[in-house]
Short mmCIF file of C-alpha atoms in Angstrom, two decimals:
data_model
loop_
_atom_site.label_atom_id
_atom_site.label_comp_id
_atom_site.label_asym_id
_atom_site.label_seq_id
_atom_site.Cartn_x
_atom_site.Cartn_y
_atom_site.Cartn_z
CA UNK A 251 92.41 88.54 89.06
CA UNK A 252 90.58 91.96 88.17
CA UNK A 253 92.94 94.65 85.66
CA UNK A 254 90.99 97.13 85.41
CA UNK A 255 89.56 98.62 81.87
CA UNK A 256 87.87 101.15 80.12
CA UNK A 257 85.36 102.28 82.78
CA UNK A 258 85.60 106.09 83.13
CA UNK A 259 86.92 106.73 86.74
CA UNK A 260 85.76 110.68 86.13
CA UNK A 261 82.18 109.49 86.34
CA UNK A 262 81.31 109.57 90.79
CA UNK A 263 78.23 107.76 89.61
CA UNK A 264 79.77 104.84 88.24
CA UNK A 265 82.44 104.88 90.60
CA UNK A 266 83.76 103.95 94.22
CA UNK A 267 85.28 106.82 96.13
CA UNK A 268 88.14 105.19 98.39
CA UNK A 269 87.59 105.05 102.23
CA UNK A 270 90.91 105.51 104.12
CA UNK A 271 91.83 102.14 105.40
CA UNK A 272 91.08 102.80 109.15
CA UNK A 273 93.33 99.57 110.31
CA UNK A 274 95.99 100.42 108.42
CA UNK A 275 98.83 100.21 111.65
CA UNK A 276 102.08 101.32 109.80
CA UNK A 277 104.03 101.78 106.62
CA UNK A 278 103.98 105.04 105.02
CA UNK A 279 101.98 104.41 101.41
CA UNK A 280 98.37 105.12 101.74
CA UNK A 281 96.49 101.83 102.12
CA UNK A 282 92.55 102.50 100.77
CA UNK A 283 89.60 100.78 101.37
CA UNK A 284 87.63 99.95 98.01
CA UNK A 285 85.00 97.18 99.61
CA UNK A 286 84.99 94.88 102.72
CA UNK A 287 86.99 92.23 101.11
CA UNK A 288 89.30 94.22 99.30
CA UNK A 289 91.93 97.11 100.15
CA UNK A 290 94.17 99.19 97.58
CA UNK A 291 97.85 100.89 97.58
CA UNK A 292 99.68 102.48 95.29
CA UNK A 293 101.29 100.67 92.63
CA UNK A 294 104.45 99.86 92.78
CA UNK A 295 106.23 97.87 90.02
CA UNK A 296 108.21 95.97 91.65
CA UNK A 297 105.99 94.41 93.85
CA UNK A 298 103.49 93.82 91.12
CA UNK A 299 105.99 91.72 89.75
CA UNK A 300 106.34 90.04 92.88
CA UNK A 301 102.96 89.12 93.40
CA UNK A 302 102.62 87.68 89.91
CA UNK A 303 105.52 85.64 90.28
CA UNK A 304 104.45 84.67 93.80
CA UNK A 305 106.16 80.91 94.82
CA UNK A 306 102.92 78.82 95.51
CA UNK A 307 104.38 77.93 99.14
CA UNK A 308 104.50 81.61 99.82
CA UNK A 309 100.71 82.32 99.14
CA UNK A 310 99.10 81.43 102.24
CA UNK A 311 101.42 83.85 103.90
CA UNK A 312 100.37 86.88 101.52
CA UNK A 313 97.11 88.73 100.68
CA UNK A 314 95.83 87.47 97.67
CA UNK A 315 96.56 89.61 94.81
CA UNK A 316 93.54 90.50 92.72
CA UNK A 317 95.38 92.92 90.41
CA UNK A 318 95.61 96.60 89.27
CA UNK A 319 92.68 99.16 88.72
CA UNK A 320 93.22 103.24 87.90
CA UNK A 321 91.88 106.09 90.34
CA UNK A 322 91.86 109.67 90.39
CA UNK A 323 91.94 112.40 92.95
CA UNK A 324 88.28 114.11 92.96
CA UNK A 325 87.24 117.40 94.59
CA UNK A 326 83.43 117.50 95.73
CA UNK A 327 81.14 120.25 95.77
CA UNK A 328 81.92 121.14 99.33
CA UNK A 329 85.85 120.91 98.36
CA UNK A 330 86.63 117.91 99.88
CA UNK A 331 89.07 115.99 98.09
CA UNK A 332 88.92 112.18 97.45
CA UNK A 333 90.06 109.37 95.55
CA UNK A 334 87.94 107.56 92.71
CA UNK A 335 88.28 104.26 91.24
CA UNK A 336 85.70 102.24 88.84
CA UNK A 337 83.26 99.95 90.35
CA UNK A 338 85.14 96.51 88.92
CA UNK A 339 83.15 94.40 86.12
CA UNK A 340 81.61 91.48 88.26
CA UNK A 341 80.00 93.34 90.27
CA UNK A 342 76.48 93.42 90.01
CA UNK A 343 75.75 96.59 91.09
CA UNK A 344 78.30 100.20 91.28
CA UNK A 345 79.70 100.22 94.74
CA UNK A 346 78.93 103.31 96.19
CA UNK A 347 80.64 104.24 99.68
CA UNK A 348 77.90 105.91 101.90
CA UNK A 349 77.87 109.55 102.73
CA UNK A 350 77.09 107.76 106.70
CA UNK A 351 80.48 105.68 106.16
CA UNK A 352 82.47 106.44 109.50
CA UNK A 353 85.78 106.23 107.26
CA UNK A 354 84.49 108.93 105.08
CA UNK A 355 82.86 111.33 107.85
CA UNK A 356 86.52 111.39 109.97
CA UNK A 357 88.21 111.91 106.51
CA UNK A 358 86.15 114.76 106.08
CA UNK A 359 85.90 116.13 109.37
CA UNK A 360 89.95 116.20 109.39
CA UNK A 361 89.94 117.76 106.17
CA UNK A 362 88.38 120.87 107.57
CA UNK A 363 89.69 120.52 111.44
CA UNK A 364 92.83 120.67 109.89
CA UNK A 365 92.57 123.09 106.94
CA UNK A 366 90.07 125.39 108.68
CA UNK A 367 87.26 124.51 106.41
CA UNK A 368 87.56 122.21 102.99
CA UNK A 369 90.52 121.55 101.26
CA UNK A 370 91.59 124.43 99.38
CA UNK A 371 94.42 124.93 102.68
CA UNK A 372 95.43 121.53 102.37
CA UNK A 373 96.43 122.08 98.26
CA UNK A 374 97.95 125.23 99.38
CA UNK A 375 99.93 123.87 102.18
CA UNK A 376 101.33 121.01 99.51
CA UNK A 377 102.59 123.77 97.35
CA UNK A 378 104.30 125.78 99.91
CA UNK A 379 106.23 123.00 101.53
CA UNK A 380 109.85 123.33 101.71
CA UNK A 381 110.50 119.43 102.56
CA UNK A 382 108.40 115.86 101.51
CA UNK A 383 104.68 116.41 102.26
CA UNK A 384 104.91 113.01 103.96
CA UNK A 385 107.43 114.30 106.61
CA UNK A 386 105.85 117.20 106.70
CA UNK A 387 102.35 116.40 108.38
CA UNK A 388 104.29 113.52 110.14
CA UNK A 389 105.87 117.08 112.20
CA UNK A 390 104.12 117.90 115.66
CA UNK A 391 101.93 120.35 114.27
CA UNK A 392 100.75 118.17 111.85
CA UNK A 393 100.26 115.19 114.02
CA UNK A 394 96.36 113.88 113.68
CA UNK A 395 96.21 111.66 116.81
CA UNK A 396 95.11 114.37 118.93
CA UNK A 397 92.93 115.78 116.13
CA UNK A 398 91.67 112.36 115.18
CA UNK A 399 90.89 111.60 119.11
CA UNK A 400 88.52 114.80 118.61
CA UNK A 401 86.50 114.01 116.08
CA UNK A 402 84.88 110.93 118.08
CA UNK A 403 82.25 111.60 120.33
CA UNK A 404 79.26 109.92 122.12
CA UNK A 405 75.98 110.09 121.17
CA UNK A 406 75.57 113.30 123.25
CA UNK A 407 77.95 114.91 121.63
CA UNK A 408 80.34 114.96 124.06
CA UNK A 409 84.23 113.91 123.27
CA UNK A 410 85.25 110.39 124.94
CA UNK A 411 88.55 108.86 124.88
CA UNK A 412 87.74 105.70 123.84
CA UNK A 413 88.97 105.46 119.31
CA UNK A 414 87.57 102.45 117.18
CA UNK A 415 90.02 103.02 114.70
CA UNK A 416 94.10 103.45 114.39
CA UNK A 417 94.82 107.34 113.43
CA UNK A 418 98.29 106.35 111.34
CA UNK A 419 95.97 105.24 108.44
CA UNK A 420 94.68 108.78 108.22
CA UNK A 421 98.24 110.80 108.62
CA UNK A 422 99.68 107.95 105.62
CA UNK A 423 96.42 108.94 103.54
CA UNK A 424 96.88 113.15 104.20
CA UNK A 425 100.31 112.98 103.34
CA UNK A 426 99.68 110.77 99.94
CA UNK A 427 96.51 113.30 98.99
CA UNK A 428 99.50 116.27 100.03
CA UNK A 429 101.69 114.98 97.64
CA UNK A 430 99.25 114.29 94.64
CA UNK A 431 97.80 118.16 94.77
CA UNK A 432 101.20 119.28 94.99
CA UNK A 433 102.88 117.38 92.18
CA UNK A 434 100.18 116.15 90.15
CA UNK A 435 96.49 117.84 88.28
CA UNK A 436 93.50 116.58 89.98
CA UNK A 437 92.28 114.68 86.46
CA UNK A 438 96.05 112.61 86.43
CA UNK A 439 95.07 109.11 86.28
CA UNK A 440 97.02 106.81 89.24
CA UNK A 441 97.62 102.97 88.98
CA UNK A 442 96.68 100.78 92.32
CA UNK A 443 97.08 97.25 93.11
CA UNK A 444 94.13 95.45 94.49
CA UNK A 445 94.81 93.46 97.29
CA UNK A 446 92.65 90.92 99.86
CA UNK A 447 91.59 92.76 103.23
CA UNK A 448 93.40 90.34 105.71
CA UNK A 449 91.10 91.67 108.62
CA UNK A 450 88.14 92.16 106.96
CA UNK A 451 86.83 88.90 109.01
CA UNK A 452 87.70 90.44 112.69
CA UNK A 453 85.45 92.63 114.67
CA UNK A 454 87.99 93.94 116.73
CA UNK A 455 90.95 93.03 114.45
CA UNK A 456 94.45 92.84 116.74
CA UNK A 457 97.35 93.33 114.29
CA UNK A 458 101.32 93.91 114.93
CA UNK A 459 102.77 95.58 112.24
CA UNK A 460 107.25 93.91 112.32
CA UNK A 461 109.53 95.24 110.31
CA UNK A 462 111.41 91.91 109.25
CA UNK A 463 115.33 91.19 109.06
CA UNK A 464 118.49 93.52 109.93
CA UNK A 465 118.56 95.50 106.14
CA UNK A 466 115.66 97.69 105.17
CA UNK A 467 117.37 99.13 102.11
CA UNK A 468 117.08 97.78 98.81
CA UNK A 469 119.76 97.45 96.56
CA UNK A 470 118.66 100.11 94.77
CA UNK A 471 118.93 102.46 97.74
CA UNK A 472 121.05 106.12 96.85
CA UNK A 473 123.91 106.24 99.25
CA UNK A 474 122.22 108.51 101.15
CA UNK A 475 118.99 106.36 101.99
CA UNK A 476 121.07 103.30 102.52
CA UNK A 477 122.67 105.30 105.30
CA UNK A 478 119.80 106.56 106.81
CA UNK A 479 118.15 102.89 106.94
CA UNK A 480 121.05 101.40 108.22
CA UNK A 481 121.25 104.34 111.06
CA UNK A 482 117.85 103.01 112.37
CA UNK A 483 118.15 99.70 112.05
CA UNK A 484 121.55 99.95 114.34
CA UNK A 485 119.48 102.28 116.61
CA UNK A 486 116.72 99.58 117.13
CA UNK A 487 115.96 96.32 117.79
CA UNK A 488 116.40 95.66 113.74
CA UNK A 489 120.14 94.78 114.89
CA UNK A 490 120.14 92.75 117.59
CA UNK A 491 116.68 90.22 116.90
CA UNK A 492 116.15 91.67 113.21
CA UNK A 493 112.76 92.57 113.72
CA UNK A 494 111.12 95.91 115.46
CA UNK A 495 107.52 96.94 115.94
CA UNK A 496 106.36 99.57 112.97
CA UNK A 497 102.62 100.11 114.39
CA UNK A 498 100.47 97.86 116.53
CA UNK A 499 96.80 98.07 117.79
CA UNK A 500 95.24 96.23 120.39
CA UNK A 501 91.83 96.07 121.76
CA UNK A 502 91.43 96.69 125.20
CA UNK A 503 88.01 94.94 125.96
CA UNK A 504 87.75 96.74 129.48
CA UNK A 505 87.60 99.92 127.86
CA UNK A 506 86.23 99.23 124.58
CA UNK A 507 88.87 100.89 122.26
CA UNK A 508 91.96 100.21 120.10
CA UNK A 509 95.43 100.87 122.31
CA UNK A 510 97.84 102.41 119.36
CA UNK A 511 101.41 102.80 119.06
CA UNK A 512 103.11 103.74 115.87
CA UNK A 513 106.92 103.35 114.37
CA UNK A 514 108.28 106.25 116.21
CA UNK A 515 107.15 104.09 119.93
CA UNK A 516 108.64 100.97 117.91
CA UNK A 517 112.24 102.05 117.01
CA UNK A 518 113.21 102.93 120.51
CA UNK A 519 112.43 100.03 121.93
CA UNK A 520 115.30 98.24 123.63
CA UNK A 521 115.55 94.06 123.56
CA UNK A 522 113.20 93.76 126.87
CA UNK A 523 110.85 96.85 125.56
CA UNK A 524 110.19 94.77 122.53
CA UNK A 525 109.31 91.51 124.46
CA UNK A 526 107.03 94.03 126.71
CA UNK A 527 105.33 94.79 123.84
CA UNK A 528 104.53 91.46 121.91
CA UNK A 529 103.42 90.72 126.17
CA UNK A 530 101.17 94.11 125.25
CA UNK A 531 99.81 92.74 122.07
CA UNK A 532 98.23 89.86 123.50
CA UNK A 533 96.71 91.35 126.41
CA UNK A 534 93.49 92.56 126.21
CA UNK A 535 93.70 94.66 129.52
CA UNK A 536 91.90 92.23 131.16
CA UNK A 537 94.25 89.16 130.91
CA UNK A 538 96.68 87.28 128.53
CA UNK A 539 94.92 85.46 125.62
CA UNK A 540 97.31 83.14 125.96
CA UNK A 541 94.98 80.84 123.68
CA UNK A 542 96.50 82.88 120.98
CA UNK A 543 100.32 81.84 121.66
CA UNK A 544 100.06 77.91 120.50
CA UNK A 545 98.57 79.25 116.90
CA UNK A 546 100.52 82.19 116.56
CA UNK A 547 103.74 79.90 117.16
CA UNK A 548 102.53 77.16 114.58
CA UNK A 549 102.25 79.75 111.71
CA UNK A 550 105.36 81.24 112.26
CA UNK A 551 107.42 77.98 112.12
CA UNK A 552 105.31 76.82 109.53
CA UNK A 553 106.33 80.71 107.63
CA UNK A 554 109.68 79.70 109.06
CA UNK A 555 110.10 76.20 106.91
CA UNK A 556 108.50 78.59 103.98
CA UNK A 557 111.29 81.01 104.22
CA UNK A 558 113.92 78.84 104.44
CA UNK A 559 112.80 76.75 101.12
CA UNK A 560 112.97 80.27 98.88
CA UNK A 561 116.36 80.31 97.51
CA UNK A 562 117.90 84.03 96.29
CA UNK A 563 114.85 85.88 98.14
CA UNK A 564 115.62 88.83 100.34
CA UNK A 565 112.60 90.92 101.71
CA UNK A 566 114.55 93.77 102.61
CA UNK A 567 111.84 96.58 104.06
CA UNK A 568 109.13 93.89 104.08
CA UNK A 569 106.72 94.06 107.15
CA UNK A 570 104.64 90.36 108.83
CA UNK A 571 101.28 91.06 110.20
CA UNK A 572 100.11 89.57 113.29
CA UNK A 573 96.39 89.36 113.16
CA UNK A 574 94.14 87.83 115.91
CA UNK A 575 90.30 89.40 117.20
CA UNK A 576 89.60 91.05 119.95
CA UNK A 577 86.46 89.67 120.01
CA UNK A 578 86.68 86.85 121.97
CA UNK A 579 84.41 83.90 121.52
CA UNK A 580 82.18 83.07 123.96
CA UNK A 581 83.23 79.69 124.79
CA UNK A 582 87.35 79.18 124.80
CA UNK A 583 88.20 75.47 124.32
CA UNK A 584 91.81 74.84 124.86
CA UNK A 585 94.02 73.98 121.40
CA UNK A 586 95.36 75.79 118.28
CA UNK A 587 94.08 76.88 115.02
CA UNK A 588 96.56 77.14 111.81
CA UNK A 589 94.24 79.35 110.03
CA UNK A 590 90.87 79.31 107.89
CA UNK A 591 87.71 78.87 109.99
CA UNK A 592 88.50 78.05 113.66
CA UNK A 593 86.04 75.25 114.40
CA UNK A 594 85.01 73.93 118.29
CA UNK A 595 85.57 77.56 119.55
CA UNK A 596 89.74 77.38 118.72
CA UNK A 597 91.52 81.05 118.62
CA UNK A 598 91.89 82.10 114.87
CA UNK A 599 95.10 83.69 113.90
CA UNK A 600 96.34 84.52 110.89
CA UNK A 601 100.31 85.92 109.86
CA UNK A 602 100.91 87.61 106.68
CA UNK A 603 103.91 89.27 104.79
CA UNK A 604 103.38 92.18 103.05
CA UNK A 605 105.13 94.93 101.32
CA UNK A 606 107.57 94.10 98.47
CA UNK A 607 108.47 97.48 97.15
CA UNK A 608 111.92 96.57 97.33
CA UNK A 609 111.69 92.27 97.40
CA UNK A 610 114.49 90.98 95.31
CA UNK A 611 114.85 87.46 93.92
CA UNK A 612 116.60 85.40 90.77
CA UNK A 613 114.73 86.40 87.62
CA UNK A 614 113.15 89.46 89.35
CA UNK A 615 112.85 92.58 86.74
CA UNK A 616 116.02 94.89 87.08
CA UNK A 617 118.11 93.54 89.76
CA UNK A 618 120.93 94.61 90.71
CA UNK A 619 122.40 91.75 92.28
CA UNK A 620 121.26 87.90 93.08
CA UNK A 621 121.77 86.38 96.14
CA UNK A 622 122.22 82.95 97.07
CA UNK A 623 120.07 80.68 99.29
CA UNK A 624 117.51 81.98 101.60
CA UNK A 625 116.90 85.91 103.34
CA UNK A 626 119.34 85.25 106.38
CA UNK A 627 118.07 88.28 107.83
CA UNK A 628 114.65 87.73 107.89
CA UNK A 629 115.31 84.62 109.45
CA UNK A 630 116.96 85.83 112.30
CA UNK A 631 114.01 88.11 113.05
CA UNK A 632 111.74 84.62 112.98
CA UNK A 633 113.68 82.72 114.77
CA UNK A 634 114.25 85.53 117.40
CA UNK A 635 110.42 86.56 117.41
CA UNK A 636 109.52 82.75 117.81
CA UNK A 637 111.60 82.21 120.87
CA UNK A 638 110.10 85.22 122.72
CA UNK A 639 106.87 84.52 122.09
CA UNK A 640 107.66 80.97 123.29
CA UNK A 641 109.30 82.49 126.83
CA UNK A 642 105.82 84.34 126.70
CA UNK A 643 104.19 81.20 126.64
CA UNK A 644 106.73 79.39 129.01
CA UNK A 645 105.70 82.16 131.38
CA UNK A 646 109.01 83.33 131.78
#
């Protein structure tokens, strides 16, 4: 585990200047890039606390936690704003993100597609906003996937349709950089968890972002917000199978690019919309890699069996990633693969929980209330999400 200490984060030449996380498929914190192994998000107490108290059982089923390290928002000569974080102790050498990084040249590119050159509007706009700069440039106007879909072009020069990366990561990270010009000076020093990059092994990483259980509120929720949450989750598919689809991305191999869809496309889903989808996931627009099915299926039982053996837990607003690669391996030998290196040409998989903003559990910091036995909610949304995917499989 890596806490970060007394290396100046002011100094660029010391330090690592944070890519936007370019398969980040949902959620609405900013999810950074610091090196290929390693991603970072805000900190948030609570689930600092949670990963440090982490059952063993439960591990396998998480990123690994490699603790906290401080950043700060920096402004370039050319105006473009970023975020800065020390280059940890064991490495060798500073990590220094390339000016040629394709994370980096879209961030910048949007910075002045949308602000009309550098950043100065985008500082502006965050003062002069009347509601949350996340909901804000989550409006129409502000809405990057067309904007995003511009910025890539062939080697011509000419604009193609096909995207190699999801565009939610980039509307999460302009909102977050919103927010800290607007309520915070640019030398303010922000705390980040460090956290394993769960894709970081996937050339064309697959992932389904699910919104686990029928409560997304926690219990410390304002009346307000617990009404709100509970509207949507009766509105979606959070009610009847407690689970719904917050962001997915697929990789269509025919046309060599990442099919999106985002939480708005999730919540109004009806019961056979959502099994349509998790049909979607898994099909490469070629065919159904239904060598993925018999893997997928033995993690989430075995997740399942994990769940159900965590007494007073309730993940309320935690999401489970589906991960799989949409690079497909030359030779496909029948079988299943429960995770780690997949061996004789098996399909890899690999299904992990995350976010715990507002995780409660006996002996957690604060609480408000302690539950008994384990998160019935979140294992309705298993058990609902396993029998679909086995009526998948079943063919039906």
């Amino acid at each position: 585990m890596v806490v970060q200490g007394s290396v100046d984060t002011r100094d660029i030449r010391v330090g690592v200047r944070l890519e936007p996380f370019l398969h980040q498929v949902g959620g609405h914190l900013s999810v950074m890039k610091y090196d290929e192994h390693t991603v970072c998000k805000p900190l948030i107490s609570q689930e600092q606390r949670f990963y440090e108290s982490l059952p063993l059982a439960m591990k396998r089923f998480t990123p690994q936690y490699k603790g906290t390290i401080t950043v700060h928002l920096w402004r370039d000569s050319r105006g473009h704003l970023s975020l800065v974080a020390p280059a940890l102790k064991e490495n060798r050498e500073p990590f220094k993100v390339s000016p040629d990084s394709a994370a980096v040249a879209i961030w910048q590119t949007l910075q002045q597609t949308t602000s009309g050159g550098g950043s100065r509007p985008l500082a502006q706009l965050a003062h002069s906003l009347k509601e949350s700069p996340t909901k804000a440039l989550l409006r129409p106007e502000f809405h990057l996937n067309t904007q995003v879909s511009s910025l890539v072009q062939d080697s011509n020069g000419n604009q193609v349709e096909r995207r190699g990366f999801n565009p939610w990561g980039l509307h999460c990270h302009q909102a977050h950089l919103t927010r800290l010009c607007a309520e915070y000076p640019e030398d303010k020093c922000h705390r980040f968890l460090l956290l394993e990059n769960v894709v970081s092994q996937y050339t064309h990483p697959c992932i389904l972002d699910l919104k686990m259980g029928t409560r997304q509120h926690g219990d410390d929720a304002s009346e307000e917000k617990k009404a709100r949450h509970m509207r949507k989750c009766a509105q979606s598919t959070s009610a009847c199978l407690g689970v719904r689809i917050c962001g997915m991305q697929v990789y269509q191999t025919d046309k060599k690019h990442f099919l999106c869809k985002d939480k708005y496309y999730g919540r109004k889903l009806s019961v056979e919309g959502f099994r349509q989808s998790l049909y979607q996931f898994l099909h490469n627009g070629t065919r159904l890699r239904t060598e993925l099915l018999e893997p997928i299926l033995h993690q989430l039982q075995a997740l399942l069996s994990v769940i159900r053996s965590q007494s007073s837990y309730r993940f309320y607003s935690s999401s489970l990633l589906i991960i799989y690669d949409g690079q497909e391996l030359p030779e496909r030998t029948p079988g299943s693969s429960s995770g780690g290196s997949a061996p004789g040409g098996l399909a890899k998989v690999d299904i992990r929980m995350i976010d715990f903003a507002h995780t409660t559990y006996k002996g957690s910091w604060d609480e408000q209330t302690t539950y008994d036995g384990p998160d019935p909610g979140y294992i309705f949304g298993l058990e609902n999400l396993i029998g679909i995917l086995q009526d998948i499989q079943e063919g039906e």
